[in-house]
Coordinates of C-alpha atoms in Angstrom, one line a residue:
M1091 CA 134.3 91.9 125.3
S1092 CA 134.8 88.2 124.8
S1093 CA 134.1 87.0 121.2
S1094 CA 132.1 84.1 122.6
A1095 CA 129.6 86.4 124.4
S1096 CA 126.2 86.0 122.9
T1097 CA 123.7 88.8 122.2
P1098 CA 120.0 88.5 123.0
G1099 CA 119.3 88.2 119.4
S1100 CA 121.7 85.2 119.0
R1101 CA 120.2 83.5 122.0
A1102 CA 116.7 83.9 120.5
D1103 CA 118.0 82.3 117.3
Q1104 CA 119.6 79.4 119.2
E1105 CA 116.4 78.8 121.2
E1106 CA 114.4 78.8 117.9
H1107 CA 116.8 76.3 116.3
Y1108 CA 116.7 74.1 119.4
R1109 CA 112.9 74.0 119.4
F1110 CA 112.9 73.1 115.7
L1111 CA 115.4 70.3 116.1
H1112 CA 113.6 69.0 119.2
S1113 CA 110.3 68.8 117.3
M1114 CA 112.0 67.1 114.4
L1115 CA 113.7 64.5 116.5
M1116 CA 110.5 63.7 118.5
E1117 CA 108.4 63.0 115.4
K1118 CA 107.3 59.4 115.0
K1119 CA 108.0 59.4 111.3
L1120 CA 111.7 60.0 112.0
H1121 CA 111.8 57.0 114.4
M1122 CA 110.1 54.9 111.7
L1123 CA 112.7 55.9 109.2
F1124 CA 115.5 54.7 111.6
K1125 CA 113.7 51.4 111.9
V1126 CA 113.5 51.1 108.1
Y1127 CA 117.2 51.9 107.9
E1128 CA 118.1 49.2 110.4
R1129 CA 116.0 46.6 108.5
L1130 CA 117.8 47.5 105.2
R1131 CA 121.2 47.2 106.9
R1132 CA 120.3 43.7 108.0
F1133 CA 119.2 42.8 104.5
V1134 CA 122.5 44.1 103.1
K1135 CA 124.5 42.0 105.6
R1136 CA 122.8 38.8 104.3
A1137 CA 124.4 39.6 100.9
P1138 CA 121.4 38.5 98.7
V1139 CA 122.2 37.3 95.2
P1140 CA 120.1 38.1 92.1
V1141 CA 117.7 35.4 90.8
E1142 CA 119.6 35.6 87.5
E1143 CA 123.1 36.9 86.9
C1144 CA 122.3 38.1 83.4
A1145 CA 120.4 41.4 83.6
S1146 CA 119.1 41.2 80.0
S1147 CA 117.7 37.7 80.6
L1148 CA 116.0 39.0 83.8
A1149 CA 114.5 41.8 81.9
S1150 CA 113.2 39.4 79.3
H1151 CA 111.4 37.3 81.9
F1152 CA 110.0 40.3 83.6
L1153 CA 108.5 41.5 80.2
E1154 CA 106.8 38.1 79.8
D1155 CA 105.1 38.5 83.2
L1156 CA 104.1 42.0 82.4
V1157 CA 102.3 41.1 79.1
Q1158 CA 99.7 39.1 81.1
H1159 CA 98.6 42.4 82.8
E1160 CA 99.1 44.8 79.9
W1161 CA 95.5 46.1 80.2
R1162 CA 96.6 48.1 83.3
E1163 CA 97.8 51.6 82.6
E1164 CA 100.9 51.3 84.9
V1165 CA 101.9 48.1 83.3
K1166 CA 101.7 49.7 79.8
E1167 CA 104.1 52.3 81.0
L1168 CA 106.5 49.6 82.3
L1169 CA 106.2 47.6 79.1
A1170 CA 107.1 50.7 77.0
L1171 CA 110.1 51.4 79.3
F1172 CA 111.5 47.9 79.2
S1173 CA 111.0 47.6 75.5
K1174 CA 113.6 50.3 74.8
P1175 CA 117.0 49.2 73.5
H1176 CA 119.1 50.3 76.5
F1177 CA 116.9 48.1 78.7
K1178 CA 117.3 45.1 76.5
A1179 CA 121.1 45.2 76.6
R1180 CA 121.8 46.7 80.1
S1181 CA 125.3 46.9 81.5
E1182 CA 126.5 45.3 84.7
G1183 CA 125.6 47.0 88.0
D1184 CA 122.4 48.0 89.7
V1185 CA 119.5 49.8 88.1
T1186 CA 117.4 51.8 90.5
F1187 CA 113.8 52.7 89.9
T1188 CA 112.1 55.5 91.7
I1189 CA 108.4 54.8 92.0
V1190 CA 106.1 57.7 92.9
P1191 CA 102.3 57.8 93.1
A1192 CA 100.9 58.7 89.7
S1193 CA 98.1 61.2 89.3
S1194 CA 96.9 62.1 85.9
K1195 CA 95.1 65.2 85.1
Q1196 CA 91.9 63.2 84.8
D1197 CA 92.5 61.7 88.3
V1198 CA 93.0 65.1 89.7
A1199 CA 89.8 66.5 88.1
S1200 CA 87.7 63.6 89.5
R1201 CA 88.6 64.5 93.1
K1202 CA 87.4 67.4 95.2
K1203 CA 88.7 70.5 93.5
L1204 CA 91.0 72.5 95.7
F1205 CA 92.9 75.4 94.0
V1206 CA 95.6 77.5 95.5
R1207 CA 97.6 80.5 94.4
A1208 CA 101.3 80.1 95.1
L1209 CA 102.9 82.9 97.1
F1210 CA 106.5 82.0 96.5
D1211 CA 108.8 80.7 93.7
Y1212 CA 109.8 77.0 93.8
N1213 CA 112.5 75.1 91.8
P1214 CA 112.9 71.5 92.8
N1215 CA 116.4 71.4 91.2
E1216 CA 117.5 73.9 94.0
D1217 CA 115.8 71.9 96.8
P1218 CA 118.0 69.3 98.4
A1219 CA 115.2 68.0 100.5
V1220 CA 112.8 67.0 97.7
P1221 CA 112.4 63.2 97.7
C1222 CA 112.8 63.0 93.9
K1223 CA 113.5 66.0 91.7
D1224 CA 112.0 64.4 88.6
A1225 CA 108.8 63.8 90.5
A1226 CA 108.4 67.4 91.6
I1227 CA 107.1 70.4 89.6
A1228 CA 108.4 74.0 89.5
F1229 CA 106.2 77.0 89.9
K1230 CA 106.3 80.8 90.2
R1231 CA 104.6 83.2 92.6
G1232 CA 101.1 83.8 91.3
D1233 CA 100.7 80.4 89.6
I1234 CA 97.4 78.6 90.2
L1235 CA 97.8 75.0 91.3
Q1236 CA 95.2 72.3 91.8
I1237 CA 96.0 70.1 94.8
A1238 CA 95.6 66.4 94.1
T1239 CA 96.5 65.1 97.6
M1240 CA 97.6 66.5 101.0
E1241 CA 98.0 63.1 102.7
D1242 CA 101.7 63.7 103.4
D1243 CA 102.6 66.3 105.9
A1244 CA 105.7 67.5 104.0
W1245 CA 104.9 66.9 100.3
W1246 CA 101.7 67.5 98.5
Q1247 CA 100.8 66.5 95.0
A1248 CA 99.5 69.2 92.6
C1249 CA 99.4 70.2 89.0
H1250 CA 99.3 73.5 87.1
V1251 CA 96.0 75.0 86.1
G1252 CA 95.6 76.5 82.6
V1253 CA 98.7 74.7 81.2
N1254 CA 98.4 72.1 78.4
N1255 CA 99.9 68.6 78.9
T1256 CA 100.6 69.3 82.6
R1257 CA 101.4 66.5 85.0
A1258 CA 100.9 66.2 88.7
G1259 CA 104.0 66.3 90.9
L1260 CA 105.3 67.0 94.3
I1261 CA 105.3 70.5 95.9
P1262 CA 106.3 71.5 99.4
S1263 CA 103.4 71.4 101.8
Q1264 CA 102.3 74.6 103.6
Q1265 CA 103.7 73.2 106.9
L1266 CA 107.1 72.4 105.4
Q1267 CA 107.5 75.7 103.6
E1268 CA 106.4 77.8 106.6
R1269 CA 108.9 76.0 108.7
R1270 CA 111.7 76.6 106.2
V1271 CA 111.0 80.3 105.9
A1272 CA 110.5 80.7 109.6
L1273 CA 114.1 79.7 110.2
Q1274 CA 115.4 82.2 107.6
R1275 CA 113.2 85.3 108.4
P1276 CA 115.0 88.3 109.8
K1277 CA 115.0 89.0 113.5
A1278 CA 112.7 92.0 113.1
L1279 CA 109.9 89.5 112.1
F1280 CA 110.1 87.9 115.6
Q1281 CA 109.0 91.1 117.3
A1282 CA 105.5 90.6 118.8
E1283 CA 104.6 94.3 118.8
Q1284 CA 102.6 95.8 116.0
V1285 CA 102.9 99.6 115.5
K1286 CA 100.2 101.4 113.5
A1287 CA 100.9 104.9 112.2
T1288 CA 99.3 107.0 109.5
V1289 CA 100.4 110.3 108.0
F1290 CA 97.7 112.5 106.7
P1291 CA 97.9 115.1 104.0
G1292 CA 99.2 118.5 104.8
E1293 CA 97.9 121.9 104.1
E1294 CA 99.9 122.2 100.9
D1295 CA 98.6 119.7 98.4
V1296 CA 100.7 118.4 95.5
D1297 CA 99.8 120.3 92.3
Y1298 CA 100.2 117.7 89.6
G1299 CA 98.7 120.0 87.1
A1300 CA 101.9 122.0 87.3
L1301 CA 103.9 118.9 86.5
T1302 CA 101.8 117.4 83.7
G1303 CA 99.4 120.1 82.6
I1304 CA 96.5 117.9 83.7
H1305 CA 94.5 118.5 86.8
I1306 CA 93.7 115.1 88.4
A1307 CA 91.0 115.3 91.1
G1308 CA 91.8 113.4 94.3
L1309 CA 95.4 112.6 93.5
R1310 CA 97.4 113.9 96.4
K1311 CA 99.6 112.9 99.2
S1312 CA 98.1 109.6 100.4
F1313 CA 97.3 108.3 103.9
R1314 CA 100.2 106.0 103.8
L1315 CA 103.2 105.7 106.2
G1316 CA 105.4 108.8 106.2
K1317 CA 109.1 109.0 106.8
K1318 CA 109.3 112.1 109.0
K1319 CA 106.2 111.3 111.1
S1320 CA 107.4 107.9 112.2
R1321 CA 109.7 105.1 111.1
V1322 CA 107.5 102.1 111.2
K1323 CA 108.4 98.4 110.9
E1324 CA 105.3 96.4 110.8
A1325 CA 105.2 93.1 112.8
A1326 CA 105.2 90.0 110.7
C1327 CA 102.2 88.1 111.9
S1328 CA 100.8 86.6 108.8
R1329 CA 97.7 84.6 108.4
R1330 CA 97.3 80.9 108.1
W1331 CA 95.5 79.9 104.9
S1332 CA 94.5 76.4 105.8
S1333 CA 92.1 77.3 108.6
G1334 CA 90.8 80.5 107.0
V1335 CA 91.9 82.3 110.1
H1336 CA 95.5 83.4 110.1
D1337 CA 96.4 83.5 113.8
S1338 CA 100.0 82.6 114.1
V1339 CA 103.4 84.1 113.1
C1340 CA 104.2 82.4 109.8
P1341 CA 105.1 83.4 106.3
P1342 CA 102.6 83.2 103.5
T1343 CA 102.8 80.1 101.3
Y1344 CA 99.5 79.3 99.5
V1345 CA 96.1 80.9 99.5
E1346 CA 92.9 79.0 98.5
V1347 CA 91.2 80.4 95.3
I1348 CA 88.2 79.7 93.1
P1349 CA 87.5 80.5 89.4
D1350 CA 85.5 83.6 88.7
H1351 CA 84.1 83.8 85.2
K1352 CA 84.0 87.4 83.9
D1353 CA 80.5 88.7 83.1
P1354 CA 80.2 91.7 80.6
K1355 CA 78.0 93.4 83.2
D1356 CA 80.7 93.1 85.9
R1357 CA 82.4 96.3 87.1
H1358 CA 86.1 96.7 87.0
R1359 CA 88.0 95.3 89.9
L1360 CA 89.4 97.8 92.4
V1361 CA 93.2 98.1 92.1
V1362 CA 95.1 98.7 95.3
L1363 CA 98.8 99.7 95.3
V1364 CA 100.7 99.1 98.5
G1365 CA 104.3 99.5 99.5
P1366 CA 106.7 101.1 101.9
S1367 CA 107.3 104.9 102.0
G1368 CA 109.7 106.0 99.3
V1369 CA 109.2 103.0 97.0
G1370 CA 107.2 105.1 94.5
V1371 CA 103.6 103.9 94.9
N1372 CA 102.1 107.4 94.4
E1373 CA 104.3 108.0 91.3
L1374 CA 103.1 104.8 89.7
K1375 CA 99.4 105.7 90.5
R1376 CA 100.0 109.2 89.0
R1377 CA 101.4 107.7 85.7
L1378 CA 98.5 105.3 85.4
L1379 CA 96.0 108.1 85.7
I1380 CA 97.7 110.3 83.1
S1381 CA 98.2 107.3 80.7
D1382 CA 94.4 106.7 80.5
P1383 CA 92.1 109.1 82.4
D1384 CA 89.0 107.6 80.8
L1385 CA 89.9 104.2 82.3
Y1386 CA 91.4 105.0 85.6
G1387 CA 90.0 107.1 88.4
V1388 CA 90.7 108.0 92.0
T1389 CA 88.6 108.9 95.0
V1390 CA 88.0 112.4 96.2
P1391 CA 88.9 112.7 99.9
Y1392 CA 86.7 114.1 102.6
T1393 CA 87.8 116.8 105.1
T1394 CA 86.4 119.0 107.8
R1395 CA 88.6 122.1 107.1
E1396 CA 87.3 125.2 105.3
K1397 CA 87.2 125.3 101.6
R1398 CA 89.8 127.7 100.0
S1399 CA 89.0 130.1 97.3
Q1400 CA 90.7 128.1 94.5
E1401 CA 89.2 124.8 95.5
T1402 CA 86.1 123.1 94.1
E1403 CA 83.7 121.0 96.1
G1404 CA 83.7 117.4 94.9
L1405 CA 86.8 117.9 92.8
D1406 CA 89.5 118.8 95.3
Y1407 CA 87.7 117.6 98.4
H1408 CA 84.3 116.8 99.8
F1409 CA 84.0 119.5 102.5
V1410 CA 81.8 118.3 105.4
S1411 CA 81.0 119.4 109.0
L1412 CA 82.8 118.0 112.0
L1413 CA 79.5 116.4 113.2
K1414 CA 78.9 114.7 109.8
F1415 CA 82.4 113.4 109.6
E1416 CA 82.3 111.9 113.2
E1417 CA 78.9 110.4 112.4
D1418 CA 80.3 108.7 109.4
I1419 CA 83.2 107.4 111.5
L1420 CA 80.7 105.8 113.9
N1421 CA 78.8 104.2 111.0
H1422 CA 82.1 102.7 109.6
R1423 CA 81.8 104.6 106.3
F1424 CA 85.5 105.5 106.1
L1425 CA 88.2 103.2 104.7
D1426 CA 90.9 105.3 106.3
Y1427 CA 90.8 108.6 108.3
G1428 CA 92.8 110.7 110.7
R1429 CA 93.4 114.2 112.0
Y1430 CA 96.0 116.7 110.9
R1431 CA 96.3 120.2 112.4
G1432 CA 93.0 119.9 114.0
H1433 CA 91.1 118.8 110.9
Y1434 CA 89.8 115.4 109.8
Y1435 CA 90.8 113.8 106.5
G1436 CA 89.6 110.5 105.2
T1437 CA 88.7 108.2 102.3
S1438 CA 85.1 107.1 102.2
L1439 CA 83.9 103.7 101.1
D1440 CA 81.1 105.5 99.2
S1441 CA 83.7 107.4 97.2
V1442 CA 85.3 104.1 96.1
R1443 CA 81.9 102.8 95.0
R1444 CA 81.3 106.1 93.2
V1445 CA 84.3 105.7 91.0
M1446 CA 83.5 102.0 90.3
A1447 CA 79.9 102.9 89.4
E1448 CA 81.3 105.3 86.7
G1449 CA 82.8 102.3 84.9
K1450 CA 86.3 103.2 85.8
V1451 CA 89.1 101.2 87.5
C1452 CA 89.4 102.8 90.9
L1453 CA 93.0 103.2 92.0
L1454 CA 93.7 103.2 95.7
D1455 CA 97.0 103.8 97.6
L1456 CA 96.6 102.1 101.0
N1457 CA 98.4 101.1 104.1
P1458 CA 98.1 97.3 104.0
S1459 CA 96.7 97.2 107.5
K1460 CA 93.5 98.8 105.9
L1461 CA 93.1 96.1 103.3
K1462 CA 90.6 94.0 105.3
R1463 CA 87.9 96.7 104.9
I1464 CA 87.8 96.2 101.2
Y1465 CA 89.0 92.6 100.9
T1466 CA 85.5 91.4 99.9
L1467 CA 83.5 90.1 97.0
E1468 CA 81.9 93.5 96.5
F1469 CA 85.2 95.3 95.6
K1470 CA 87.2 92.3 94.4
P1471 CA 90.4 94.1 95.0
Y1472 CA 93.5 93.4 92.9
V1473 CA 96.3 94.2 95.3
V1474 CA 99.7 95.1 93.8
F1475 CA 102.7 95.1 96.1
V1476 CA 105.3 97.6 95.0
K1477 CA 108.6 96.2 96.3
P1478 CA 112.0 97.9 96.5
P1479 CA 114.9 96.3 94.7
R1480 CA 118.1 95.2 96.4
V1481 CA 119.9 97.9 98.4
E1482 CA 122.6 98.2 95.7
E1483 CA 120.1 99.2 93.1
L1484 CA 118.3 101.4 95.6
R1485 CA 121.4 103.5 96.0
L1486 CA 121.8 103.9 92.3
S1487 CA 118.2 104.7 91.5
R1488 CA 117.2 106.8 94.5
R1489 CA 120.2 108.9 95.5
R1490 CA 119.7 111.4 92.7
A1491 CA 116.2 110.6 91.6
K1492 CA 113.6 113.4 92.0
F1493 CA 111.0 111.6 94.0
L1494 CA 108.3 113.6 95.8
S1495 CA 108.3 113.1 99.5
D1496 CA 105.1 111.9 101.1
G1497 CA 105.3 114.5 103.9
E1498 CA 107.4 117.3 102.5
D1499 CA 107.2 120.2 100.1
S1500 CA 106.4 118.9 96.6
N1501 CA 109.0 121.2 95.1
Q1502 CA 111.8 119.6 97.0
V1503 CA 113.9 116.7 95.9
R1504 CA 113.7 113.7 98.3
M1505 CA 117.2 112.6 99.3
F1506 CA 117.5 109.1 100.7
S1507 CA 120.0 108.1 103.4
E1508 CA 121.3 104.6 104.1
E1509 CA 118.9 104.5 107.0
D1510 CA 116.0 105.2 104.6
F1511 CA 117.1 102.3 102.4
E1512 CA 117.2 99.9 105.4
D1513 CA 113.8 101.1 106.6
M1514 CA 112.3 100.7 103.2
I1515 CA 113.6 97.1 102.8
D1516 CA 112.7 96.1 106.4
C1517 CA 109.2 97.6 106.0
A1518 CA 108.7 95.8 102.7
Q1519 CA 109.7 92.4 104.3
S1520 CA 107.3 93.0 107.2
M1521 CA 104.5 93.9 104.8
E1522 CA 105.0 90.9 102.7
A1523 CA 105.2 88.6 105.7
Q1524 CA 102.1 90.0 107.4
H1525 CA 99.9 90.8 104.4
G1526 CA 101.4 88.8 101.5
H1527 CA 98.5 86.4 101.3
M1528 CA 96.4 89.4 99.9
F1529 CA 99.0 90.4 97.3
E1530 CA 98.0 89.2 93.9
A1531 CA 100.7 90.9 91.9
L1532 CA 104.3 92.1 92.6
V1533 CA 106.2 94.9 90.9
V1534 CA 109.8 95.6 91.8
N1535 CA 110.4 99.3 91.4
G1536 CA 114.1 99.7 90.7
D1537 CA 113.5 101.9 87.6
V1538 CA 110.2 103.7 87.7
T1539 CA 109.8 103.7 83.9
T1540 CA 110.2 99.9 83.7
A1541 CA 108.0 99.3 86.8
F1542 CA 105.2 101.4 85.3
R1543 CA 105.4 99.5 82.0
E1544 CA 105.2 96.2 83.8
L1545 CA 102.3 97.4 86.0
K1546 CA 100.3 98.8 83.0
A1547 CA 100.8 95.5 81.0
D1548 CA 99.7 93.5 84.0
L1549 CA 96.5 95.6 84.5
R1550 CA 95.7 95.4 80.8
S1551 CA 96.0 91.6 81.0
L1552 CA 93.7 91.6 84.0
Q1553 CA 91.0 93.3 82.0
E1554 CA 91.3 90.8 79.2
K1555 CA 91.1 87.6 81.3
E1556 CA 87.9 85.6 81.0
V1557 CA 88.5 83.6 84.1
R1558 CA 89.9 85.3 87.2
W1559 CA 91.0 83.6 90.4
I1560 CA 89.6 85.1 93.6
P1561 CA 90.2 84.1 97.2
A1562 CA 87.8 81.5 98.4
E1563 CA 87.3 83.4 101.7
W1564 CA 85.3 86.1 99.8
L1565 CA 82.6 83.6 99.1
R1566 CA 82.5 82.4 102.6
L1567 CA 81.8 85.9 103.7
S1568 CA 79.0 86.2 101.1
P1569 CA 76.5 83.3 101.2
V1570 CA 74.4 84.7 98.3
M1571 CA 77.4 84.9 96.0
A1572 CA 78.5 81.5 97.2
R1573 CA 75.3 79.9 96.0
R1574 CA 75.6 81.7 92.7
S1575 CA 79.1 80.4 92.2
C1576 CA 78.5 76.8 93.2
G1577 CA 78.3 75.8 89.5
L1578 CA 81.6 77.3 88.6
L1579 CA 83.7 74.7 90.4
A1580 CA 81.6 71.8 89.1
G1581 CA 82.3 72.7 85.5
W1582 CA 85.9 73.7 85.9
I1583 CA 88.6 71.5 84.4

């Protein structure tokens, strides 16, 4: 085979790059830049000479002119700059000033308040495209930013919220960041198909009492994706934040949020753990329950199979008739459900409400495709994405680790193959691309002990926060709560 022969995948990449370059070259702003460049070249050819040869004398005259307008804030800044010793005795050569629009915290606060949660890390020192590194600000995933202006298509102005002495600076716009990541995303994310698969608990439930000496009702094999039932790679069709309806294939960048002031009467937020099969979601949930059973609780699943002699109604399962289960399906009372060996199994929304009404933090382990059912102001879900580490660390931590399989005998050790590692990482990338706008926290589970410690500390911090930032779309879906929360934004900052 010739080395120059191209595969379908490479042709798709070439077509994508061609479309991107074509759109860039056809933009009016690029043509305007060429015109500006030609004007500057003509100016340079004229070889203009400075008004004065002596730079220090020129600076002195400039200061005299500035003094007449020292009441203006920007002039005060220039006066302070030119009064410094190294400006009074400048060396020969050009001195270039980079002038950017200034936005103080007061200016930002006086405008319409638009807050976003960043869904990626950004360091301007590592960005060759930023117009001025000193004029940009860095941020981490999860940081709350207040947008000052979105007038430029490529660079917005924003400042950090909750940080003292912060300044407004440049950040990549949603459009720019989406375009960047779209060119780097793996080929699997270009697939248009979306496969949905659910694995339901088997006849033999995991006996955690044998492992810990504590019987935990409702903690069993979850309804998440299973390895043996199907190898699933979810399509990366993420949602667009700006319109409120995410209807195109693009990576998550920012999500609009609003402040939610904690009330002593408020119930605990629902905590949802999501992640690919094998990453250790169920183990982290188990450890949380054991660490503080008075604080954390789980739902008791429903089933249509017969109760066994050693089982207790309402503790192991809620045993209901086939007619009742199917009636609840028609009335949309199940968050997740399915059939296994001729019997229905499911998680009821009422069971979630029951745990929350007890004053506990309800822990759910969900397929991210089911998040929309509970992504509302009623539940205020705090979604934690459990992510696998790099493949090298996966090999070290999983090869001999005693992880319980989601679809196998609980007494067997789950052994991972290279294909398992690839599937886990690919599935995690697809989950993040498609549902990342709903992930409020991220835990990398390389070492389960370290991951559990980080998760527990994060949840403890969540309980202590007086102001929580929730997605603005929750209020749009709840007009009553929207009216109740109108005063929050008016008094913020």
